[in-house]
Coordinates of C-alpha atoms and ligand atoms in Angstrom, one line a residue:
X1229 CA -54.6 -6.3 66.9
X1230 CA -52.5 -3.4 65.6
X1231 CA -49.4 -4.7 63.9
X1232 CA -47.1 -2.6 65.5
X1233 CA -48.0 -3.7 68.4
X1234 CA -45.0 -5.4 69.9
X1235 CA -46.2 -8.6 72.1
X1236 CA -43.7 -9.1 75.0
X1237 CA -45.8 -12.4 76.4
X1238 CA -46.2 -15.8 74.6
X1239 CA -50.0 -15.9 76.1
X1240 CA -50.6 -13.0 74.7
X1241 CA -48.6 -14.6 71.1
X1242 CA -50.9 -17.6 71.5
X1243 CA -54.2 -15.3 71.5
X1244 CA -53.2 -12.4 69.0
X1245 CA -51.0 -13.7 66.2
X1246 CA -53.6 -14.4 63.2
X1247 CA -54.3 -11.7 61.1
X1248 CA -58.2 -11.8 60.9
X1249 CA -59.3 -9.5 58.2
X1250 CA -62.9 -10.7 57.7
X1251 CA -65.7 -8.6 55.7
X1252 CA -68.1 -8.4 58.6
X1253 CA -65.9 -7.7 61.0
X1254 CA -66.4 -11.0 63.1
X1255 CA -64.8 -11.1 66.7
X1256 CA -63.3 -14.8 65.7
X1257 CA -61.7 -15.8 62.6
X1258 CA -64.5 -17.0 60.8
X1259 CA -65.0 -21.0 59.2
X1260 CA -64.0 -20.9 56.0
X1261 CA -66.3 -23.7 54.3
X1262 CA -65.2 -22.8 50.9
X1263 CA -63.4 -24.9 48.3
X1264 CA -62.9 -22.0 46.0
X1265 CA -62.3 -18.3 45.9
X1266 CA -63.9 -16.0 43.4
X1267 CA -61.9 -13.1 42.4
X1268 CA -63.0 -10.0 40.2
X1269 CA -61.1 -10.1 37.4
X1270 CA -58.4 -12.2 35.4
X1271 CA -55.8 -10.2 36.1
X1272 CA -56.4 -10.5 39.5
X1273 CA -56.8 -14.4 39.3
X1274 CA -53.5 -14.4 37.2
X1275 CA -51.9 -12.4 40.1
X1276 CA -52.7 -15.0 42.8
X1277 CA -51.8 -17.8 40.9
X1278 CA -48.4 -16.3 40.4
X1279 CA -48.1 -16.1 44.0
X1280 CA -46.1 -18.3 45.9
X1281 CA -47.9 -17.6 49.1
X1282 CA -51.2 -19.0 46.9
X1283 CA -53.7 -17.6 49.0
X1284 CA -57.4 -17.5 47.8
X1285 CA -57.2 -19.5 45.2
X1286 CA -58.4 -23.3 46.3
X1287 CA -58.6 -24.9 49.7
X1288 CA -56.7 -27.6 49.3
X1289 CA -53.8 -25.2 48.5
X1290 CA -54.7 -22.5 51.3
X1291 CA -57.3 -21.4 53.1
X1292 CA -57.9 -18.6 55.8
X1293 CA -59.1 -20.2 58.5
X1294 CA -56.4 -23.0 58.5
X1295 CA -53.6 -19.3 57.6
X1296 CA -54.8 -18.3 61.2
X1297 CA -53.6 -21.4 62.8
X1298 CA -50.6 -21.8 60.9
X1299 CA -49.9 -17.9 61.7
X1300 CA -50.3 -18.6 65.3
X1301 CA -48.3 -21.5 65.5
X1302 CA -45.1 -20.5 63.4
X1303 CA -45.5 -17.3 65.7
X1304 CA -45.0 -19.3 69.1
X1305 CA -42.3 -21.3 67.5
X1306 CA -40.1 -18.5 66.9
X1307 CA -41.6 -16.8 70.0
X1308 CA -38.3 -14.6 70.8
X1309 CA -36.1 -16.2 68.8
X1310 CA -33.7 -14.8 66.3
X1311 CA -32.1 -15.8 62.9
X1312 CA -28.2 -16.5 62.0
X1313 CA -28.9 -12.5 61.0
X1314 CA -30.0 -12.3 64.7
X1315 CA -33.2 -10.6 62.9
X1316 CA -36.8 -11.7 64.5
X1317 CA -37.0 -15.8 63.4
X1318 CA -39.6 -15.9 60.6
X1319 CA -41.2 -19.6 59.8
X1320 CA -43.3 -21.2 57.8
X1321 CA -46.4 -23.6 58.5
X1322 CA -48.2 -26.0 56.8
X1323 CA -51.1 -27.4 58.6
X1324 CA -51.7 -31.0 57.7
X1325 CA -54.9 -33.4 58.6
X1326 CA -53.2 -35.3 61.3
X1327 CA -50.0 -35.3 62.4
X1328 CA -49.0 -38.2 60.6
X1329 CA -49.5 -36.4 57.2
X1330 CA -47.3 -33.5 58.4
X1331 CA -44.6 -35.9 59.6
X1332 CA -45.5 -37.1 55.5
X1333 CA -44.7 -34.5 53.7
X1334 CA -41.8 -33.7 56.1
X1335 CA -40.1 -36.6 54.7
X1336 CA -40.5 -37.2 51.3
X1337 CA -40.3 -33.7 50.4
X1338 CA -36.6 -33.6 52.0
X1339 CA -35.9 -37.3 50.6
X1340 CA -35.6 -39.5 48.2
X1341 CA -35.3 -43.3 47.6
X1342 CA -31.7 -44.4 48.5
X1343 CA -31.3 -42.0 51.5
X1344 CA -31.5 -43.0 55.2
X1345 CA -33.1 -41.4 58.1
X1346 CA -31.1 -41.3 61.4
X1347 CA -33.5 -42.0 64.4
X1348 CA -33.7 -43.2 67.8
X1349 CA -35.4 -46.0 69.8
X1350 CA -38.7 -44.8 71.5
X1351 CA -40.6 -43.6 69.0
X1352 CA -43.9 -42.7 68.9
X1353 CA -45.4 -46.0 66.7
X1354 CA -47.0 -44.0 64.3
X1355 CA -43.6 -42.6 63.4
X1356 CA -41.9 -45.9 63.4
X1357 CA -44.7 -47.7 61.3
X1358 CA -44.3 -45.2 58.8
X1359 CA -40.6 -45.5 58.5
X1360 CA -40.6 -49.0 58.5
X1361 CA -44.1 -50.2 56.5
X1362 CA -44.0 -46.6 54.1
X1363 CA -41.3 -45.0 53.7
X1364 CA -39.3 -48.2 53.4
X1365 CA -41.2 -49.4 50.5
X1366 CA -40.5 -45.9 48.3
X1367 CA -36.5 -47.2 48.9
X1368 CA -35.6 -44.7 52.3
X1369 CA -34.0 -46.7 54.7
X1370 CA -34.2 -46.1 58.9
X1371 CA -31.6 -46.3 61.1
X1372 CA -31.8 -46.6 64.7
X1373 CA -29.3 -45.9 67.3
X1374 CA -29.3 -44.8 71.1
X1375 CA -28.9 -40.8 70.6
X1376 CA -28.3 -40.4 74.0
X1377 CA -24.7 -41.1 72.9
X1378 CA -23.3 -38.6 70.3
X1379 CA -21.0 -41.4 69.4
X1380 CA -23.2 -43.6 67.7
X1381 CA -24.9 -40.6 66.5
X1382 CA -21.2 -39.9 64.5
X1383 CA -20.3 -43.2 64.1
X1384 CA -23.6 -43.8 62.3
X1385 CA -23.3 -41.0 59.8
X1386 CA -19.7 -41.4 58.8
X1387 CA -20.5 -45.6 58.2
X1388 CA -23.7 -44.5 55.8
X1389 CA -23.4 -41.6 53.4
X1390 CA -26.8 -42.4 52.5
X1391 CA -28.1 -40.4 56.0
X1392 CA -29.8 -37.1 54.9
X1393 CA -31.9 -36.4 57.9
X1394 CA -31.7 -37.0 61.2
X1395 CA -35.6 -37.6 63.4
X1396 CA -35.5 -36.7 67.1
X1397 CA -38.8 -37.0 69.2
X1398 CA -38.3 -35.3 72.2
X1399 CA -39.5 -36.3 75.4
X1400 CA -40.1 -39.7 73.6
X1401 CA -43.0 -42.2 73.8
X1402 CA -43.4 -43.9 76.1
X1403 CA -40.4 -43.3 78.3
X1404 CA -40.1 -40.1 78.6
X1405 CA -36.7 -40.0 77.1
X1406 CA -35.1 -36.5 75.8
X1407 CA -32.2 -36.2 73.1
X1408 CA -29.8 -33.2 73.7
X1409 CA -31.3 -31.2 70.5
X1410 CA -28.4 -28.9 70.2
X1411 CA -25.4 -31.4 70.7
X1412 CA -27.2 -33.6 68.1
X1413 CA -28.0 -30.3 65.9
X1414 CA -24.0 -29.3 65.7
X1415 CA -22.9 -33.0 64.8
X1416 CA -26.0 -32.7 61.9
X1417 CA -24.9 -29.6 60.8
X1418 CA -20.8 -30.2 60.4
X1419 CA -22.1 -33.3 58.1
X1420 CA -24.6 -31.1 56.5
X1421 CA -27.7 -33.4 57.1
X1422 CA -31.5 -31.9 57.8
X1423 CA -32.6 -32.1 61.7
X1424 CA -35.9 -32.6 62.0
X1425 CA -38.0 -32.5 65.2
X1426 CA -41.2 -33.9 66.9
X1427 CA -42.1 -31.2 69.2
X1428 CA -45.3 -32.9 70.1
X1429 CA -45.3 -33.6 73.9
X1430 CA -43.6 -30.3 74.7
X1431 CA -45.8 -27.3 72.3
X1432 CA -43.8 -24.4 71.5
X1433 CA -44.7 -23.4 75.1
X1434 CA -42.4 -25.9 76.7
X1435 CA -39.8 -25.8 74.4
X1436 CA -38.3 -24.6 70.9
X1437 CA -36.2 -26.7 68.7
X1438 CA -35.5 -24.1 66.4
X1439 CA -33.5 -22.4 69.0
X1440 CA -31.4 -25.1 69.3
X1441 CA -30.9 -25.7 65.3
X1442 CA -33.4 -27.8 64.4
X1443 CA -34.3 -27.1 60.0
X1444 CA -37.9 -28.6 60.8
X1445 CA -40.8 -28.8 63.5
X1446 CA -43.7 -30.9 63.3
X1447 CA -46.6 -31.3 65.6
X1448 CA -49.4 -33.3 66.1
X1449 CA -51.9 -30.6 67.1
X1450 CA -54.2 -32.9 67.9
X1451 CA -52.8 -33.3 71.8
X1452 CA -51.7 -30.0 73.7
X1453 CA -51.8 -27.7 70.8
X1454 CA -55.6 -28.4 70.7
X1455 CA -56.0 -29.2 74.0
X1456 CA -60.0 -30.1 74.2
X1457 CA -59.4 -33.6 71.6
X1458 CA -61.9 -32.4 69.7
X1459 CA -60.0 -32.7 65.8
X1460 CA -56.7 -34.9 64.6
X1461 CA -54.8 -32.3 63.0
X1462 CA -50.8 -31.8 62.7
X1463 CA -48.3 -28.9 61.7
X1464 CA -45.3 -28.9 59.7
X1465 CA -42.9 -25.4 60.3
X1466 CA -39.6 -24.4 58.5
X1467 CA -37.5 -21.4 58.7
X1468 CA -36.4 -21.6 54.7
X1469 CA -39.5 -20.1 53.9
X1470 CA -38.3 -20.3 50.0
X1471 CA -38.3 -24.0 50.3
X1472 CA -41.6 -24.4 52.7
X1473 CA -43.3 -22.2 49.8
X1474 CA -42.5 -24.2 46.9
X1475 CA -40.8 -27.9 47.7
X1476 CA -42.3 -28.7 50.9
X1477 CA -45.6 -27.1 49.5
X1478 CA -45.6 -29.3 46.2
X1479 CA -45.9 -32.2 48.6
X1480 CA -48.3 -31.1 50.9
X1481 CA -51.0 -29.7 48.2
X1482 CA -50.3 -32.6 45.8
X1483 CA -50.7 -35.3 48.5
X1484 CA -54.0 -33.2 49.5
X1485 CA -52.7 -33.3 53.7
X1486 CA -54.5 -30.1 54.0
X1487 CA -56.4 -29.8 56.8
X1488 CA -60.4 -27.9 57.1
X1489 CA -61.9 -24.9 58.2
X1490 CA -64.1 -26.6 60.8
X1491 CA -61.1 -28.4 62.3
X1492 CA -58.7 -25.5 61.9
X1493 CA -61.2 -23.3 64.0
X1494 CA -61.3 -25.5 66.9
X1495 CA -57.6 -26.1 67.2
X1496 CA -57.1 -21.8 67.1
X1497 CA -59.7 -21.3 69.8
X1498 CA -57.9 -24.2 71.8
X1499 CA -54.6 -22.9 71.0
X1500 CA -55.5 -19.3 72.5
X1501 CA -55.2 -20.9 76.0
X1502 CA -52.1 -22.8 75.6
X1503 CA -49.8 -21.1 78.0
X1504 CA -52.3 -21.2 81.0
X1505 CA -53.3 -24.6 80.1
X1506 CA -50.0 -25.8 79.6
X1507 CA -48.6 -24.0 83.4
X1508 CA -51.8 -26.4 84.9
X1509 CA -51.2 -29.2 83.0
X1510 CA -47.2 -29.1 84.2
X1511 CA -47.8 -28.2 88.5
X1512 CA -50.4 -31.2 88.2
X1513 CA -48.0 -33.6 87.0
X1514 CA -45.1 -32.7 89.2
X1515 CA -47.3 -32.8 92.3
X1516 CA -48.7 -36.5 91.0
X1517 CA -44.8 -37.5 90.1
X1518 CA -44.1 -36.8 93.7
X1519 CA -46.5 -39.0 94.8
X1520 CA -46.4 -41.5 92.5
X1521 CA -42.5 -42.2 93.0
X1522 CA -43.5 -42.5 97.5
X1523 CA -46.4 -45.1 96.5
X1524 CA -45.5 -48.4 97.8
X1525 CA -47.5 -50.1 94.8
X1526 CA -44.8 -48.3 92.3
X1527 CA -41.6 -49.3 90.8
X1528 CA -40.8 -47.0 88.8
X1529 CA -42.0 -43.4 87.8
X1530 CA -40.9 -41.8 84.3
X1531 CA -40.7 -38.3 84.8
X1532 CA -37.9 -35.9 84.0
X1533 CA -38.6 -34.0 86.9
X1534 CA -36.9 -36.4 89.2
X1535 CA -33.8 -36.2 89.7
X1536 CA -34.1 -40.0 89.1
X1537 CA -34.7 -39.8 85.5
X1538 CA -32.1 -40.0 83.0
X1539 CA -32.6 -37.7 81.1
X1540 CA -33.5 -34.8 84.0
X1541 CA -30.4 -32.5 83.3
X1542 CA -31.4 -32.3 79.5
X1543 CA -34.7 -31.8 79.8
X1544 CA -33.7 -28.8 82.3
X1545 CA -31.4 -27.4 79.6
X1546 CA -34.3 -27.2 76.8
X1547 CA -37.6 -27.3 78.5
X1548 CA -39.2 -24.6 80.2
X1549 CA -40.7 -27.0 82.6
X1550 CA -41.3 -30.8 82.4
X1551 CA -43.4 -32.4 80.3
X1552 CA -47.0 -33.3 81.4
X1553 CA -47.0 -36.8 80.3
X1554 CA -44.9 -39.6 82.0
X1555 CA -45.2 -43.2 82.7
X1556 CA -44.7 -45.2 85.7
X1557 CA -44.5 -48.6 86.8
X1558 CA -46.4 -50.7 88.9
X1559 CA -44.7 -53.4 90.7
X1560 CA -47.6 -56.2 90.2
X1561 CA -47.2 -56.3 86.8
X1562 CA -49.5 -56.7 84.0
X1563 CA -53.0 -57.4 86.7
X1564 CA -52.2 -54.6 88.5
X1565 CA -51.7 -52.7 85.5
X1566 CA -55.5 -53.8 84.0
X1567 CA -56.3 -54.1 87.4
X1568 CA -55.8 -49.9 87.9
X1569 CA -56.8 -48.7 85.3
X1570 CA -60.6 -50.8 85.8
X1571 CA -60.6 -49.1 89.7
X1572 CA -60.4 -45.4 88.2
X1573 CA -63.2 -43.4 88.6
X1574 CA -62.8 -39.9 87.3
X1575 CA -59.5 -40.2 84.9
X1576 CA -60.4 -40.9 81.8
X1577 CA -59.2 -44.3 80.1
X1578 CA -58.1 -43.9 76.8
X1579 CA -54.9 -43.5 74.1
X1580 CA -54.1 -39.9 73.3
X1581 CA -52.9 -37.2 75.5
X1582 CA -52.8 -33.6 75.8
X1583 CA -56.7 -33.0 77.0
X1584 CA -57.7 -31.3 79.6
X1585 CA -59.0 -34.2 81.2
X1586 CA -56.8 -36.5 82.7
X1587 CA -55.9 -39.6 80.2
X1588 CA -54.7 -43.2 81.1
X1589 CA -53.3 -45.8 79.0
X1590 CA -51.8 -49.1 79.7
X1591 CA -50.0 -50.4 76.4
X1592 CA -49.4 -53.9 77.2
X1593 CA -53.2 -54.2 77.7
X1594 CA -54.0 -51.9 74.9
X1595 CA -52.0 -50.2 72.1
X1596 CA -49.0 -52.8 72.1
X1597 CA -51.5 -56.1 73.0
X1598 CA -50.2 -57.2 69.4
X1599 CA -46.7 -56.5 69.8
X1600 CA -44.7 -59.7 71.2
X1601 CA -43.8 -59.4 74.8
X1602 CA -40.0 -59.8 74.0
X1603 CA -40.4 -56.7 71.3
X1604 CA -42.0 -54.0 73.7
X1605 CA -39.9 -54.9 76.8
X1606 CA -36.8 -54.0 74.2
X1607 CA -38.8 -50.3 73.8
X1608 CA -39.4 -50.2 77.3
X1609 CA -42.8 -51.0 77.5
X1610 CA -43.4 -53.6 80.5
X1611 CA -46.3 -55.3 81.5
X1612 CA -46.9 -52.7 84.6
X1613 CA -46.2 -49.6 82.4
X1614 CA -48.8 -47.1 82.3
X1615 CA -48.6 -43.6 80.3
X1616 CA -50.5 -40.7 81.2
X1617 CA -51.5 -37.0 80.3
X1618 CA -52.0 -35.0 83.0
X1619 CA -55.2 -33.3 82.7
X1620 CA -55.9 -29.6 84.8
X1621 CA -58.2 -31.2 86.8
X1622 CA -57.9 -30.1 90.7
X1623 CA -54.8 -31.7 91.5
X1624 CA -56.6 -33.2 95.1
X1625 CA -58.8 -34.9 92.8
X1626 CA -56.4 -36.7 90.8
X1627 CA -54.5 -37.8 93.7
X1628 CA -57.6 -39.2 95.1
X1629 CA -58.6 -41.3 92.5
X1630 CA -55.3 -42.8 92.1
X1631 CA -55.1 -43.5 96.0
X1632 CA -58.0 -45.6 95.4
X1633 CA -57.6 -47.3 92.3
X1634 CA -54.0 -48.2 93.8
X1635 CA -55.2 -49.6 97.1
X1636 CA -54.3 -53.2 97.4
X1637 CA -52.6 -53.6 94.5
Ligands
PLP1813 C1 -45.4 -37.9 69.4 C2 -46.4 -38.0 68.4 N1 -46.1 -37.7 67.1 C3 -47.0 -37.9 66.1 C4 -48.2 -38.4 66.3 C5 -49.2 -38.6 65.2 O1 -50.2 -37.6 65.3 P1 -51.7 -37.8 64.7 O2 -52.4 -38.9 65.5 O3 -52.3 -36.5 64.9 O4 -51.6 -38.2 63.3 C6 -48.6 -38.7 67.7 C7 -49.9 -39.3 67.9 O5 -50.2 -39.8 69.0 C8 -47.6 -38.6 68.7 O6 -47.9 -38.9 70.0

């Protein structure tokens, strides 16, 4: 594309934003598999290593094809968006192995031992382990508190100095539940503390926390961003480029969280379709919502697009529409629970979300078996609880297999 071209759409932002200056002219940014980079003379070597952007040097450090994806996404984060300057939102990427190892470097490279994170309940348990088992060991404490309730969010910070960042995930696993991230942005900023953001279950498409004053966005790219589960990958973004280039950037190339050509490849073809995916994905699950919450066999549904939920009028303030993954609960309890998910025919059982395919989980069955009953009713997690993805399947054939797998229960 012509770089004064102008995109007006974030379709078109999703499909168009890596520059993709390859020597044979290839249609598709090409797999880098390269470790190392030659270049023709000392001088020039000397040149790049004095770079801060350290392109072409090593792959661990940068390399194109994983530049493309971490183009594309910092473009869709600031998709429209404008700086304190009100000049066009520039941002940063990193693009990590997993999202775990973006969330990583996230941390330690803003703290250090004897500072606190500020977080909420209903995390995702990848986040939480690695707060409580990791990051607690190198001496950075977590504190939890409901952030639904700026309160405790002040309360919190004025009782411990030691707070220098403040986690939201938002909509949270598995409940669905959404923090206000501009109320909780303007309380982080008058105490001058870092907000950082999991924007996983929304994608830039859904919603941008930098508009609302987050300092930090990190994805797992491995669910929506992807969309096809075909590579683990994650993505950490920053609008101080200064600091993504050199702090945030010693972390990530000296814990080696780099992602790969191959995998960076797959996730920029299957980010190119993210808006048309994402508008499927979102119709699907408000039509099976609707249902869900008229089914006899239901208790409960989790979606913020009923006027129900909790946490409806915040999700309508930030989110373009509402996310395509909710939970719901049947009223028979844990057998009904197994007892669905073994009846399904064409949804797909398994963790993860974010594919195109429609994905099921039950985590008293499955990803929370371990966890003592007591401990995941406190997260919300009950025996009938099942979390889904809603794939962009033909929405008539979705509701059909959940009419049968729910008869008689
Ligand atoms: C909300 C959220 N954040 C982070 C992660 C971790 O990402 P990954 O599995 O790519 O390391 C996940 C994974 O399920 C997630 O759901």
């Amino acid at each position: 594309m012509n770089k004064n071209f102008n995109l007006k759409g974030i379709g078109s932002t999703a499909i168009h934003s890596a520059t993709n200056n390859n020597a044979e002219d290839a249609h598709l940014v090409p797999i880098y598999a390269t470790s190392t980079f030659t270049y023709s003379s000392t001088e020039e070597g000397m040149e790049r290593f004095a770079s801060k952007d350290k392109d072409k040097i090593y792959s661990r450090w940068a390399n194109p094809t994983c530049k493309a994806v971490e183009e594309t996404i910092a473009a869709l984060e600031a998709f429209n968006l404008k700086d304190e300057n009100q000049q066009t939102l520039k941002l940063k990427a990193l693009l990590h192995s997993s999202g775990q190892a973006a969330m990583a470097t996230m941390f330690l490279s803003n703290l250090k031992a004897g500072d606190a994170i500020l977080t909420h309940y209903s995390l995702y348990g990848g986040t939480y382990e690695l707060m409580h088992k990791v990051l607690a060991d190198t001496g950075i404490e977590t504190i939890i508190v409901d952030m639904r309730n700026m309160d405790e969010i002040t309360n919190a910070i004025k009782q411990n100095p030691t707070i220098k960042l403040v986690h939201i995930e938002t909509p949270a696993n598995p409940t669905i539940q959404c923090i206000d991230i501009e109320a909780v942005a303007k309380i982080a900023k008058q105490h001058q503390i870092i907000l950082t953001v999991d924007n996983t279950f929304a994608t830039p498409f859904l919603q941008q926390p930098f508009k609302f004053g987050a300092d930090f966005v990190f994805h797992s790219t491995t669910k929506f961003l992807n969309g096809h589960g075909t590579a683990i990958g994650g993505i950490l973004l920053g609008k101080d480029i200064e600091l993504m280039k050199t702090k945030v950037w010693k972390w990530f190339a000296l814990l080696g969280g780099n992602s790969n050509p191959f995998d960076a490849f797959l996730l920029l073809n299957g980010i190119k379709t993210l808006e048309i995916r994402m508008e499927r994905h979102c119709q699907n699950a408000k039509q099976l919502a609707i249902y869900l919450s008229e089914h006899k066999a239901i208790q409960k549904v989790n979606y913020t697009g009923l006027l129900a939920h909790p946490d409806h009028k915040i999700a309508e303030k930030q989110m373009r529409y509402d996310a395509p993954v909710f939970s719901f609960e049947l009223k028979g309890g844990l057998q009904a629970g197994i007892a669905f998910q073994n009846k399904l025919l064409m949804c797909t059982r398994a963790v993860s979300l974010g594919t195109i395919d429609t994905l099921i989980s039950h985590p008293a069955s499955t990803t929370h078996f371990s966890v003592p009953r007591e401990e995941r009713i406190k997260f919300g997690i009950t025996d009938g609880l099942i979390r889904l993805s809603v794939g962009i399947e033909n929405i008539e054939d979705i509701i059909a297999d959940f009419n049968q797998a729910l008869e008689g229960l």
